[in-house]
GROMACS .gro file of C-alpha atoms in nm:
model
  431
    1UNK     CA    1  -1.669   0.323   2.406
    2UNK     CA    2  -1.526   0.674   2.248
    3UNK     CA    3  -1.534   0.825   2.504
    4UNK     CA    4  -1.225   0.550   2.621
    5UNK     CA    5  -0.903   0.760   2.665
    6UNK     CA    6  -0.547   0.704   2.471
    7UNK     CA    7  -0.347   0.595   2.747
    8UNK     CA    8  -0.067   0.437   2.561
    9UNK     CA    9   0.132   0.425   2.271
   10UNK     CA   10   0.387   0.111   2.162
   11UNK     CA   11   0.582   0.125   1.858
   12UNK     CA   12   0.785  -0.147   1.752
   13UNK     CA   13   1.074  -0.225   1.525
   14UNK     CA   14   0.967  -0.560   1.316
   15UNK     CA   15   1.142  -0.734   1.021
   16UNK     CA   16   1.189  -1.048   0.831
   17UNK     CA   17   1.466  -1.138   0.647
   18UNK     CA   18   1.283  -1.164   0.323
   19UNK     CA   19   1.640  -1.076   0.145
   20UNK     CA   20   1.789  -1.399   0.199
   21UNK     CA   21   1.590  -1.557   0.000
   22UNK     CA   22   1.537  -1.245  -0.277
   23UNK     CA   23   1.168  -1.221  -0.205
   24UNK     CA   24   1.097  -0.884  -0.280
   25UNK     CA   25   1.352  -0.777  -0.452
   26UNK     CA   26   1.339  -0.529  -0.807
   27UNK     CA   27   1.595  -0.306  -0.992
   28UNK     CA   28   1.630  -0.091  -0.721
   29UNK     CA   29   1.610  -0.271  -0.418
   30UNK     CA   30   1.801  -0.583  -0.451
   31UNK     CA   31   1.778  -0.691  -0.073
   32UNK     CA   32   1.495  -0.626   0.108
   33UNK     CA   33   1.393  -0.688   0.439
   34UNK     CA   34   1.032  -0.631   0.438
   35UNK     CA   35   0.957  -0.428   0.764
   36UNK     CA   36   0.724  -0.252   0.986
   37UNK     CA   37   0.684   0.015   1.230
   38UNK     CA   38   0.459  -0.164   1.418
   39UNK     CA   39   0.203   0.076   1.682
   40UNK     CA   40  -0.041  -0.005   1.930
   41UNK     CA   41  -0.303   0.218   2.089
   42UNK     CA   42  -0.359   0.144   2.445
   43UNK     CA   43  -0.734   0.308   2.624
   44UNK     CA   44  -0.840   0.305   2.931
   45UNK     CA   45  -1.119   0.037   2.840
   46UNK     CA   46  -1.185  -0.280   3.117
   47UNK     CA   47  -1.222  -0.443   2.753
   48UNK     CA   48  -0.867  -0.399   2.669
   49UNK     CA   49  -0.995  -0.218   2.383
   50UNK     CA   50  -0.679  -0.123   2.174
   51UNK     CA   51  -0.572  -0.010   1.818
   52UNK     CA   52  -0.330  -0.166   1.570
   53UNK     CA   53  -0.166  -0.013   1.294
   54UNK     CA   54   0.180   0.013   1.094
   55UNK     CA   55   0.351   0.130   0.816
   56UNK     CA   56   0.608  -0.066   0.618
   57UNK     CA   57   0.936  -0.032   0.510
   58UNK     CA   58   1.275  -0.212   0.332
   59UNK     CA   59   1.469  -0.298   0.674
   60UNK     CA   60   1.790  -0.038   0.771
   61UNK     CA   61   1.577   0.265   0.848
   62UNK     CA   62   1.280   0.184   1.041
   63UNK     CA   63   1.435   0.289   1.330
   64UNK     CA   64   1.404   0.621   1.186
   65UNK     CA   65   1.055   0.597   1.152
   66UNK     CA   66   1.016   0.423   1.488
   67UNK     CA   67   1.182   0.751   1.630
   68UNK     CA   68   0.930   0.961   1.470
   69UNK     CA   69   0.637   0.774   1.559
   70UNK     CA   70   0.737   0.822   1.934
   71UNK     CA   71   0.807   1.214   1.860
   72UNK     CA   72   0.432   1.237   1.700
   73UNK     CA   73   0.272   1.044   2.019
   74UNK     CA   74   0.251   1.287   2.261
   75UNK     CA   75  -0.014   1.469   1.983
   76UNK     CA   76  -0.232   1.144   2.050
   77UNK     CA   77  -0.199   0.978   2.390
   78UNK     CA   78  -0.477   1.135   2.642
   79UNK     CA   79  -0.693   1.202   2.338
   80UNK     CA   80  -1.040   0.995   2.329
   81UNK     CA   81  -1.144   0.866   2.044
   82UNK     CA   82  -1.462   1.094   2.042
   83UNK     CA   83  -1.249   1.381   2.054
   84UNK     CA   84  -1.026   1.269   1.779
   85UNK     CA   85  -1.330   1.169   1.551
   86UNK     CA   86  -1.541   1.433   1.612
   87UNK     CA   87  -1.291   1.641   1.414
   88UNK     CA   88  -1.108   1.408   1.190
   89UNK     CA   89  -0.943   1.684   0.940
   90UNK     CA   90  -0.827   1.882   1.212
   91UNK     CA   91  -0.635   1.571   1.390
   92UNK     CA   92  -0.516   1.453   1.103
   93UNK     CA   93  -0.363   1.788   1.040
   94UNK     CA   94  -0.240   1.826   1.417
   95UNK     CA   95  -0.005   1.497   1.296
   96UNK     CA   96   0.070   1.589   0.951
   97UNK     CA   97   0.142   1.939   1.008
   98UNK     CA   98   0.262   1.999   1.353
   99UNK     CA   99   0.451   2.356   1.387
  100UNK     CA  100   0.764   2.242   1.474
  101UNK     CA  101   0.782   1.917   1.309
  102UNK     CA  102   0.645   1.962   0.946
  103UNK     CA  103   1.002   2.120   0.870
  104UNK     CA  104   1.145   1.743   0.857
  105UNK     CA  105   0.822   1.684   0.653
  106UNK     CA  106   0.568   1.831   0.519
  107UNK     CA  107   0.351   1.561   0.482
  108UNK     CA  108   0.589   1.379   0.295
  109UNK     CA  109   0.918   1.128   0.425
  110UNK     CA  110   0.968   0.996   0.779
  111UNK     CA  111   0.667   1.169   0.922
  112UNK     CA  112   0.417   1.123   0.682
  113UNK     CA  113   0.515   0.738   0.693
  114UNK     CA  114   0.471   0.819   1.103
  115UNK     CA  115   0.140   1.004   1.068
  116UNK     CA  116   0.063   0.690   0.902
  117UNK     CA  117   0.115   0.427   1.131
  118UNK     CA  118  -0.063   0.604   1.380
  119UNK     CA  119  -0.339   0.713   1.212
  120UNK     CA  120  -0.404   0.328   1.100
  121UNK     CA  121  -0.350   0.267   1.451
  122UNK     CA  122  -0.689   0.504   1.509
  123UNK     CA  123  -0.893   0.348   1.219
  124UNK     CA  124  -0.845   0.058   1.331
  125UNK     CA  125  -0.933   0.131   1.665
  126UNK     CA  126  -1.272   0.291   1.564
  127UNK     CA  127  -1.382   0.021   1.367
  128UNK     CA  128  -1.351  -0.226   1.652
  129UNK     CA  129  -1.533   0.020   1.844
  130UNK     CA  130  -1.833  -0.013   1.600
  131UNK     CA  131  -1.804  -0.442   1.520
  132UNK     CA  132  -1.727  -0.368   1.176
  133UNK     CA  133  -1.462  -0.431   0.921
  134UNK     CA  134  -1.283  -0.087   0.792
  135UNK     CA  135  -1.437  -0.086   0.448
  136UNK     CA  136  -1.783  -0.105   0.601
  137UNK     CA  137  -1.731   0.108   0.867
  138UNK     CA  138  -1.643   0.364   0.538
  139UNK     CA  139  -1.950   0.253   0.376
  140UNK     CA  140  -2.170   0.255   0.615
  141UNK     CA  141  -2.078   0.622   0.742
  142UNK     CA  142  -2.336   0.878   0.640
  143UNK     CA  143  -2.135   1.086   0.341
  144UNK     CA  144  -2.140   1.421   0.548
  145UNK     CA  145  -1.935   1.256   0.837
  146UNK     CA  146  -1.688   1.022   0.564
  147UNK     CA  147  -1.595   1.400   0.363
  148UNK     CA  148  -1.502   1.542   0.705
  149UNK     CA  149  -1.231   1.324   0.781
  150UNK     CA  150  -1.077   1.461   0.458
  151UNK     CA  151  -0.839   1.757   0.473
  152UNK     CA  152  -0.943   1.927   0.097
  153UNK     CA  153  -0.672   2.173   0.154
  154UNK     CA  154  -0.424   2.195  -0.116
  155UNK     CA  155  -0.681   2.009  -0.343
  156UNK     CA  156  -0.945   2.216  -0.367
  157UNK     CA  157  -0.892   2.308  -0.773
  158UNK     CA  158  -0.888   1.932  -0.824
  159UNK     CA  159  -1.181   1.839  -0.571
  160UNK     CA  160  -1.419   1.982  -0.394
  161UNK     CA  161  -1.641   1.891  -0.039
  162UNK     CA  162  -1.937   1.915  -0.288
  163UNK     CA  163  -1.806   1.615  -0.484
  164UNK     CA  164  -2.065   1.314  -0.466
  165UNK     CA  165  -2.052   0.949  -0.419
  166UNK     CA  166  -2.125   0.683  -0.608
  167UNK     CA  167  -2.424   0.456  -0.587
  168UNK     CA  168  -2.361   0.182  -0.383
  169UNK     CA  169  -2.301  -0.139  -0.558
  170UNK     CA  170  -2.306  -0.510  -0.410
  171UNK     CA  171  -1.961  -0.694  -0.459
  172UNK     CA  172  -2.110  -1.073  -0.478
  173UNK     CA  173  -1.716  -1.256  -0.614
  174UNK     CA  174  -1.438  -1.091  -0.428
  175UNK     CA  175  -1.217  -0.809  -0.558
  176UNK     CA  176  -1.020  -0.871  -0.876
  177UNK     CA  177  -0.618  -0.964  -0.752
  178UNK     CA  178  -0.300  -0.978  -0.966
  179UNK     CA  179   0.030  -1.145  -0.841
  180UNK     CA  180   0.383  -0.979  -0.854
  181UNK     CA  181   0.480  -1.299  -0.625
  182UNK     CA  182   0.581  -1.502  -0.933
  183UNK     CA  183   0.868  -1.254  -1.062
  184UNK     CA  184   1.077  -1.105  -0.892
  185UNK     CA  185   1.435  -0.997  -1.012
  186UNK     CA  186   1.628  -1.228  -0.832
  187UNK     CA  187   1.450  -1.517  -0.937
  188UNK     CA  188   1.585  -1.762  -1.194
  189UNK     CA  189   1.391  -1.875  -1.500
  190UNK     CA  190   1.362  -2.210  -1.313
  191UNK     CA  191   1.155  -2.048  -0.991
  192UNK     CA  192   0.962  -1.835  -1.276
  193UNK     CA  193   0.862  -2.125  -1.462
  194UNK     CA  194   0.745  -2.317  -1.157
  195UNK     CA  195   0.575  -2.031  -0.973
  196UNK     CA  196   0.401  -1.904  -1.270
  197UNK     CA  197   0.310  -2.264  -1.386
  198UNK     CA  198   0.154  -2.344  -1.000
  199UNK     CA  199  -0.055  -1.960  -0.998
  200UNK     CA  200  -0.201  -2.071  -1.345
  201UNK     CA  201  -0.326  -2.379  -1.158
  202UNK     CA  202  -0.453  -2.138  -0.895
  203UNK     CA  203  -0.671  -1.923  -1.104
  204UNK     CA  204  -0.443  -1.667  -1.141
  205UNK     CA  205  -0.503  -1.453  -1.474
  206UNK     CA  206  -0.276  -1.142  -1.449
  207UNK     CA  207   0.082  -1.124  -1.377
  208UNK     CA  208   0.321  -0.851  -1.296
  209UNK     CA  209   0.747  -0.847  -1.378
  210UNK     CA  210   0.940  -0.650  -1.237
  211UNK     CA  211   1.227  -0.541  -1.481
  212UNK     CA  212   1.476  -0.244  -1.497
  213UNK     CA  213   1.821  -0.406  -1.495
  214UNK     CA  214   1.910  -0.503  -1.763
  215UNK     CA  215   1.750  -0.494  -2.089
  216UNK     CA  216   1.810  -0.820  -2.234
  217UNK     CA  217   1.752  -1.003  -1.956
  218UNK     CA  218   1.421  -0.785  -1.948
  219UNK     CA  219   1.310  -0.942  -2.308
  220UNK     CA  220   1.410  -1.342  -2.205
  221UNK     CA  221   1.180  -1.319  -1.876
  222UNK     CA  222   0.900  -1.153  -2.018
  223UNK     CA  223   0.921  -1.392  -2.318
  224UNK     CA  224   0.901  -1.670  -2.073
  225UNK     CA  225   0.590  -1.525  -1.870
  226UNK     CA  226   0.420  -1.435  -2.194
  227UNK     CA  227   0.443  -1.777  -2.290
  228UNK     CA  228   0.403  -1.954  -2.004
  229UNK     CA  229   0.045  -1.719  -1.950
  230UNK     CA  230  -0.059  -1.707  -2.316
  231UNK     CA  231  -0.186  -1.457  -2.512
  232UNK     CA  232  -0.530  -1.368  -2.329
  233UNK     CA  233  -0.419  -1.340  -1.968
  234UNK     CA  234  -0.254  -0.977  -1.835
  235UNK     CA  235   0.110  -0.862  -1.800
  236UNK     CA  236   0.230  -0.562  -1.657
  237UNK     CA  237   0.555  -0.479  -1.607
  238UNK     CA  238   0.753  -0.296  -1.309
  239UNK     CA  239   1.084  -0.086  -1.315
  240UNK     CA  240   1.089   0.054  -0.970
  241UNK     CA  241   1.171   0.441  -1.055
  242UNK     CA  242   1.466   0.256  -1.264
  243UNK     CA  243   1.533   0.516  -1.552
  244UNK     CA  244   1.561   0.797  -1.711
  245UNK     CA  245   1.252   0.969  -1.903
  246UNK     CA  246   1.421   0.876  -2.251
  247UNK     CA  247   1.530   0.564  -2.118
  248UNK     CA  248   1.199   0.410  -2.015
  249UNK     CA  249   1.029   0.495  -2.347
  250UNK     CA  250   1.327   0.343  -2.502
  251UNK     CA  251   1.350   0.016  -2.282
  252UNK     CA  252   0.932  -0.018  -2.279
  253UNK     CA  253   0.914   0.038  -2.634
  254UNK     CA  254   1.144  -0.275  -2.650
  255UNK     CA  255   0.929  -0.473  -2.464
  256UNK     CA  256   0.584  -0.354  -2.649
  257UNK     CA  257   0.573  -0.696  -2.832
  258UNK     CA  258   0.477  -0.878  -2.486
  259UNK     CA  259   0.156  -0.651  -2.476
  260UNK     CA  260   0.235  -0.518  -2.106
  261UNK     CA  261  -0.086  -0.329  -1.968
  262UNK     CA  262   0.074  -0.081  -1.812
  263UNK     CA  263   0.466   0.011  -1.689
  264UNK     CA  264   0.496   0.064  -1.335
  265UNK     CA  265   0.716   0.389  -1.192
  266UNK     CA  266   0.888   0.423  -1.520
  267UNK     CA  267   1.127   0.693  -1.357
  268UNK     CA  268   1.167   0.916  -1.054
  269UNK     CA  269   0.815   0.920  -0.870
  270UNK     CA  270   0.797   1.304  -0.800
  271UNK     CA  271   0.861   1.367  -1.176
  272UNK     CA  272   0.499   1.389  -1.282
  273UNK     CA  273   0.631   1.611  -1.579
  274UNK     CA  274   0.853   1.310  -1.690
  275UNK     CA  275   0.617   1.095  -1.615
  276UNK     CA  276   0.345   1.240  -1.838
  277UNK     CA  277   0.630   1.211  -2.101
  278UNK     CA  278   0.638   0.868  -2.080
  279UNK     CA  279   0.247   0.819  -2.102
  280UNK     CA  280   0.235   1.045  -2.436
  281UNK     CA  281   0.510   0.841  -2.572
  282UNK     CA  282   0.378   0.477  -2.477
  283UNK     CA  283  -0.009   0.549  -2.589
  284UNK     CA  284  -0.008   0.484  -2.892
  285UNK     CA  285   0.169   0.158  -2.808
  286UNK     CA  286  -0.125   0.087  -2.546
  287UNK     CA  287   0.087   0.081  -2.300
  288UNK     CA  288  -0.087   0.273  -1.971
  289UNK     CA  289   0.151   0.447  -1.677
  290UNK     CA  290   0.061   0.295  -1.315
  291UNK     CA  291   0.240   0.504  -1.013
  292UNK     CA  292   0.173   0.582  -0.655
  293UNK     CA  293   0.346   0.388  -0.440
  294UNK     CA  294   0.590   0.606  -0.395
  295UNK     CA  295   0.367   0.961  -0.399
  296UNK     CA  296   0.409   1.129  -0.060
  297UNK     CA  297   0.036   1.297  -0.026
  298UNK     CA  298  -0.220   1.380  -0.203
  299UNK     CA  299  -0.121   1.704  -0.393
  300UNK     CA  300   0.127   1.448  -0.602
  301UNK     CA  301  -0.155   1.270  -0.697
  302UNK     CA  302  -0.347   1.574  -0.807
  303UNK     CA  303  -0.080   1.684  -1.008
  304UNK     CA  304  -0.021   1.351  -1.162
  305UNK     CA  305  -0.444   1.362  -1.240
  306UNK     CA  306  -0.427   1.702  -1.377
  307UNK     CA  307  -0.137   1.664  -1.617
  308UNK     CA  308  -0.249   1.328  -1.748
  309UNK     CA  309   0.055   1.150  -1.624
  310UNK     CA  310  -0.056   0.812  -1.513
  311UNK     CA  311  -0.369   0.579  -1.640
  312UNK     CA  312  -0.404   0.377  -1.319
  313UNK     CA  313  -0.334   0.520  -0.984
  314UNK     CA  314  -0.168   0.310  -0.732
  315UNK     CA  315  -0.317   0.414  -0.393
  316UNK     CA  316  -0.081   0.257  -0.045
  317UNK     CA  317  -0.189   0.220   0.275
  318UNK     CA  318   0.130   0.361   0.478
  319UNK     CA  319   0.248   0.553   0.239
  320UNK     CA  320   0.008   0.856   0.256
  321UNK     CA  321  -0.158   0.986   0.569
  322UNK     CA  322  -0.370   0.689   0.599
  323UNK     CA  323  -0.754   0.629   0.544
  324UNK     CA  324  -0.814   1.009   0.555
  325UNK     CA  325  -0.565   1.146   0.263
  326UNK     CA  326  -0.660   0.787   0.035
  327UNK     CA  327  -0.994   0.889   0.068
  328UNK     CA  328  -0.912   1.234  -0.054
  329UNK     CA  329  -0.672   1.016  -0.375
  330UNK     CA  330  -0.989   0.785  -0.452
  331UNK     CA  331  -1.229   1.089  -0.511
  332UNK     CA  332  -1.005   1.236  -0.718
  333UNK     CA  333  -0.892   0.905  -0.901
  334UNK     CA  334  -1.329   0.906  -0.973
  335UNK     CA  335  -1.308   1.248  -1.070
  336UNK     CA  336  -1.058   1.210  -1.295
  337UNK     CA  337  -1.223   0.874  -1.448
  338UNK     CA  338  -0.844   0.728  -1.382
  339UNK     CA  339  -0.900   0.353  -1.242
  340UNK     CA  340  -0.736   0.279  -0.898
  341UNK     CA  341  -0.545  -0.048  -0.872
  342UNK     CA  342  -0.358  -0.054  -0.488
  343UNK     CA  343  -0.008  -0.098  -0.424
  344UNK     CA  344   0.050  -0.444  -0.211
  345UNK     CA  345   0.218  -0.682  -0.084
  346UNK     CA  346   0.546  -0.603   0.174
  347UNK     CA  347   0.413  -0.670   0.529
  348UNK     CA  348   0.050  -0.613   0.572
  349UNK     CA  349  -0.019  -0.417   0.288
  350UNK     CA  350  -0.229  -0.643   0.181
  351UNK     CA  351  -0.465  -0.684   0.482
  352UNK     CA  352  -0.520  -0.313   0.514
  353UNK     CA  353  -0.571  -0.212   0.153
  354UNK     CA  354  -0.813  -0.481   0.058
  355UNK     CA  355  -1.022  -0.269   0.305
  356UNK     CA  356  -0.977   0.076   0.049
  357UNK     CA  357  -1.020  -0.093  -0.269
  358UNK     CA  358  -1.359  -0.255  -0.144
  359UNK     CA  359  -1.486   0.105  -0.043
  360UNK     CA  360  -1.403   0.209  -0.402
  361UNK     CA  361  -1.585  -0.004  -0.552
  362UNK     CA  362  -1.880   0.020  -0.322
  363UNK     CA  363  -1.961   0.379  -0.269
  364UNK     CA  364  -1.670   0.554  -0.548
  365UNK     CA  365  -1.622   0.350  -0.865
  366UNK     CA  366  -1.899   0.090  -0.926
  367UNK     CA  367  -1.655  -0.009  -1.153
  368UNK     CA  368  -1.397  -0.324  -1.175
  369UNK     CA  369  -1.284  -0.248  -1.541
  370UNK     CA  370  -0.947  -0.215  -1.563
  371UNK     CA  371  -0.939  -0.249  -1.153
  372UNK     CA  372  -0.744  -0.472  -0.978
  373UNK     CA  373  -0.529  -0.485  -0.644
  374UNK     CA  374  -0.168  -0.631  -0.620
  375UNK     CA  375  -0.147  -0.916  -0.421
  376UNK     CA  376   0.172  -1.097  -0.312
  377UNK     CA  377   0.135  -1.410  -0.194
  378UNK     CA  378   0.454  -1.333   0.190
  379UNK     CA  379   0.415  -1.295   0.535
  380UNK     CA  380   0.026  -1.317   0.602
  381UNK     CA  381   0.030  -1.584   0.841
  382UNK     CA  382   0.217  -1.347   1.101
  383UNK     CA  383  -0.171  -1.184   1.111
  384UNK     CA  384  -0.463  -1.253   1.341
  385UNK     CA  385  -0.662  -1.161   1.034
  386UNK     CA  386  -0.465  -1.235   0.699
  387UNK     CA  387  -0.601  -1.161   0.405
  388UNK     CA  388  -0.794  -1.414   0.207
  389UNK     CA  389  -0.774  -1.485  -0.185
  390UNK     CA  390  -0.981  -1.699  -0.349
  391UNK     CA  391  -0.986  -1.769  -0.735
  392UNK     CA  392  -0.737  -1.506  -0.755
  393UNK     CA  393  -0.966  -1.300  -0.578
  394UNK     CA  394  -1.007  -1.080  -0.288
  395UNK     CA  395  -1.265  -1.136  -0.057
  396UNK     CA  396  -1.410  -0.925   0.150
  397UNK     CA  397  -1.276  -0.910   0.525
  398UNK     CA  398  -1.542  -0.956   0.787
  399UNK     CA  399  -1.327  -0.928   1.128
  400UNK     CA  400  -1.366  -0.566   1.304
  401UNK     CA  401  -1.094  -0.336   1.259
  402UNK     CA  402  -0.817  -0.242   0.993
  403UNK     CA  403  -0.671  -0.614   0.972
  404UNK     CA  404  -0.337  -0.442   1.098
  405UNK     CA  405  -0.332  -0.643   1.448
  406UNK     CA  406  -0.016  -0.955   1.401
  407UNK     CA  407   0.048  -1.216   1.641
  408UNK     CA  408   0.232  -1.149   1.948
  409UNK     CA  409   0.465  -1.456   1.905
  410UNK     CA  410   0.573  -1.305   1.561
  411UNK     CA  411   0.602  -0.961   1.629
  412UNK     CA  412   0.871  -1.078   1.964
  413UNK     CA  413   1.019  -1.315   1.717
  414UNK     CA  414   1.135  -1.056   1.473
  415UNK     CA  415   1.146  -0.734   1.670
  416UNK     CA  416   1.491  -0.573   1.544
  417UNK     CA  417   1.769  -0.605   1.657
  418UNK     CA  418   1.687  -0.877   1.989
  419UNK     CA  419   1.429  -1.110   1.847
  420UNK     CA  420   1.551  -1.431   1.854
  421UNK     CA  421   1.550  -1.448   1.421
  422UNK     CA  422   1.786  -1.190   1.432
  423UNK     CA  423   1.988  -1.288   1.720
  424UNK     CA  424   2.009  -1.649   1.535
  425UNK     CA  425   2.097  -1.438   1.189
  426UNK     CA  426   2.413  -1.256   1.399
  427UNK     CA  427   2.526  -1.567   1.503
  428UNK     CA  428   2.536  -1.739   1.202
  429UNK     CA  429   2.732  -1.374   1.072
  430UNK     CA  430   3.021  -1.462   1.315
  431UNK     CA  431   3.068  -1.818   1.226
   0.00000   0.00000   0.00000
């Protein structure tokens, strides 16, 4: 089966209207319409053997992506899989750092949210090849073959190819989870109350707020959460890339007397020199940095390792080049003793990063203190394999592949701009 060929690449242009309803939304985006570039791999398989993967965005600008996903195809369609995973590291750099188009990039913006989609679109098509899940395909793979699909370059005075792997560990509950789905800025004290009061029910045990707007505001919500948790269950709190450097240790300091874990993107997210700043400044509070989300590759990360600027690293799935440059961000995370709790939520964020955090654990970390992975609790029933939490946990996915493939019916249903959602939405516009 690698030897199959590429014959065919799809991208598509999905998104739900997640803003009318403020789902999603935080100090800096107030109306989101979570999104995805949405890529299929077609081979030349009598199986019908194909490849799903994605990246997500916000709504208005996917279309940008979309276009760069079909400019970056050509690199992949005709390529087997054999050829493309026999050297890993040098495809992923053929995407990532293509002559012409690394100008718009380099591995960073539109492209790197491209590279991506696609490369998902590969993992996910090797694991099916080999009846596993992606985290076990990872585990499974003999170390020497797992550090060559990791391009070191850039990196190499943070990490090394000689860095080792953990000892595997068994994970016998499900991954730790925390929800952001209970709090987000556009929600009134009445839908706080009542989703925080119904995840307490669930199991849930650690929280996340997002905050940023205004300051007062700020102190009545997490007031509310704080009591509505109690004092032995986890807040963190989340400003988006809100403020200034000043102004975040100002506005968290503020807020110290809910006992936050950490503050999330404090300020711009390529400021690692602000950023470590803010961690000096909030220590002795006990207050930890988390950021990531928004770091375009893995030099960011290194930088943000090296100058002490964060305390938990917040890995994505489509925001970095994919499997092969997270893999590169975990190391380092392990390196750096720094505990990696994912990025979720959007559209399939979820489903595909449940499959990085278990490999941590397994053959990185052997860790879960301080570890945990976002979950929010939208959009997982447009997936033929959604993720599963139980007791506010995740568990482990068992399905072959990435987790990225959604239903047919959904994908038609919101394609952008003729799927019938958004032809109903216009509609109700001109009325």
């Amino acid at each position: 089966m690698l030897e199959r060929k590429i014959t065919h690449l799809t991208v598509r242009d999905v998104r739900f209207p997640t803003s009318l309803e403020q789902h999603g939304s935080d100090a800096m985006h107030t109306d989101p319409d979570y999104s995805v570039a949405y890529v299929v791999l077609e081979t030349d398989s009598d199986a019908a053997l194909k490849g799903y993967g994605l990246t997500f965005t916000v709504g208005r600008g996917t279309e940008i992506v979309v276009c760069a996903v079909k400019a970056l195809s050509t690199l992949v369609v005709g390529k087997t899989l054999k050829e493309i995973i026999s050297d890993f590291r040098g495809f992923y750099r053929l995407l990532s750092s293509d002559g012409q188009m690394r100008w718009v990039g380099p591995e960073k913006g539109v492209i790197q949210l491209a590279t991506a989609a696609i490369l998902n679109a590969v993992w996910d098509l090797w694991a099916r090849v080999e009846g596993k899940p992606l985290w076990k395909l990872l585990v499974d793979m003999d170390p020497a073959k797992l550090i060559s699909c990791i391009d070191f370059r850039y990196i190499t005075d943070a990490l090394t190819e000689q860095e080792a792997l953990g000892e595997e560990q068994m994970l016998k509950e499900g991954y730790p989870a925390y929800t952001t789905s209970c709090a987000w800025l556009g929600y009134t004290d009445q839908q706080l109350t009542k989703l925080c009061s119904e995840a307490l029910a669930q199991g849930w045990n650690k929280f996340k707020v997002k905050v940023g707007a205004d300051l007062q505001d700020d102190i009545r919500r997490c007031s509310l959460i704080r009591k509505l948790i109690g004092p032995n269950n986890t807040l963190m709190i989340d400003a988006n890339q809100r403020w200034d450097v000043n102004e975040a240790i100002t506005w968290v300091t503020k807020l110290a007397e809910f006992h936050p874990l950490w503050i999330e993107e404090p300020t711009c997210p390529d400021d690692v020199l602000g950023h470590a700043s803010i961690s000096k400044a909030l220590a002795p509070l006990g207050i930890g940095v988390a950021t990531g989300e928004q770091c375009h590759n893995r030099v960011m990360f290194k930088q943000f390792l090296q100058a002490s600027a964060l305390q938990f690293v917040q890995i994505d799935s489509c925001r970095v080049g994919s499997v092969n440059e997270n893999l590169a961000i975990i190391l380092m995370a392990a390196k750096f003793n720094v505990p990696v709790c994912p990025h979720a939520g959007g559209v399939g964020l979820c489903e595909l990063v449940q499959h990085l955090i278990l490999f941590d654990y397994v053959s990185v970390s052997a860790s879960l203190n301080n570890r945990m992975c976002e979950y929010v609790d939208h959009l997982h029933e447009h997936f033929k394999s959604p993720t599963i939490i139980r007791n506010a946990h995740y568990i482990p996915p068992k399905d072959p592949g990435y987790s990225c493939e959604m239903l047919e019916e959904s994908v038609q249903k919101h394609q952008y701009p003729q799927g019938e959602v958004w032809r109903a939405i216009e509609q109700q516009g001109k009325q």
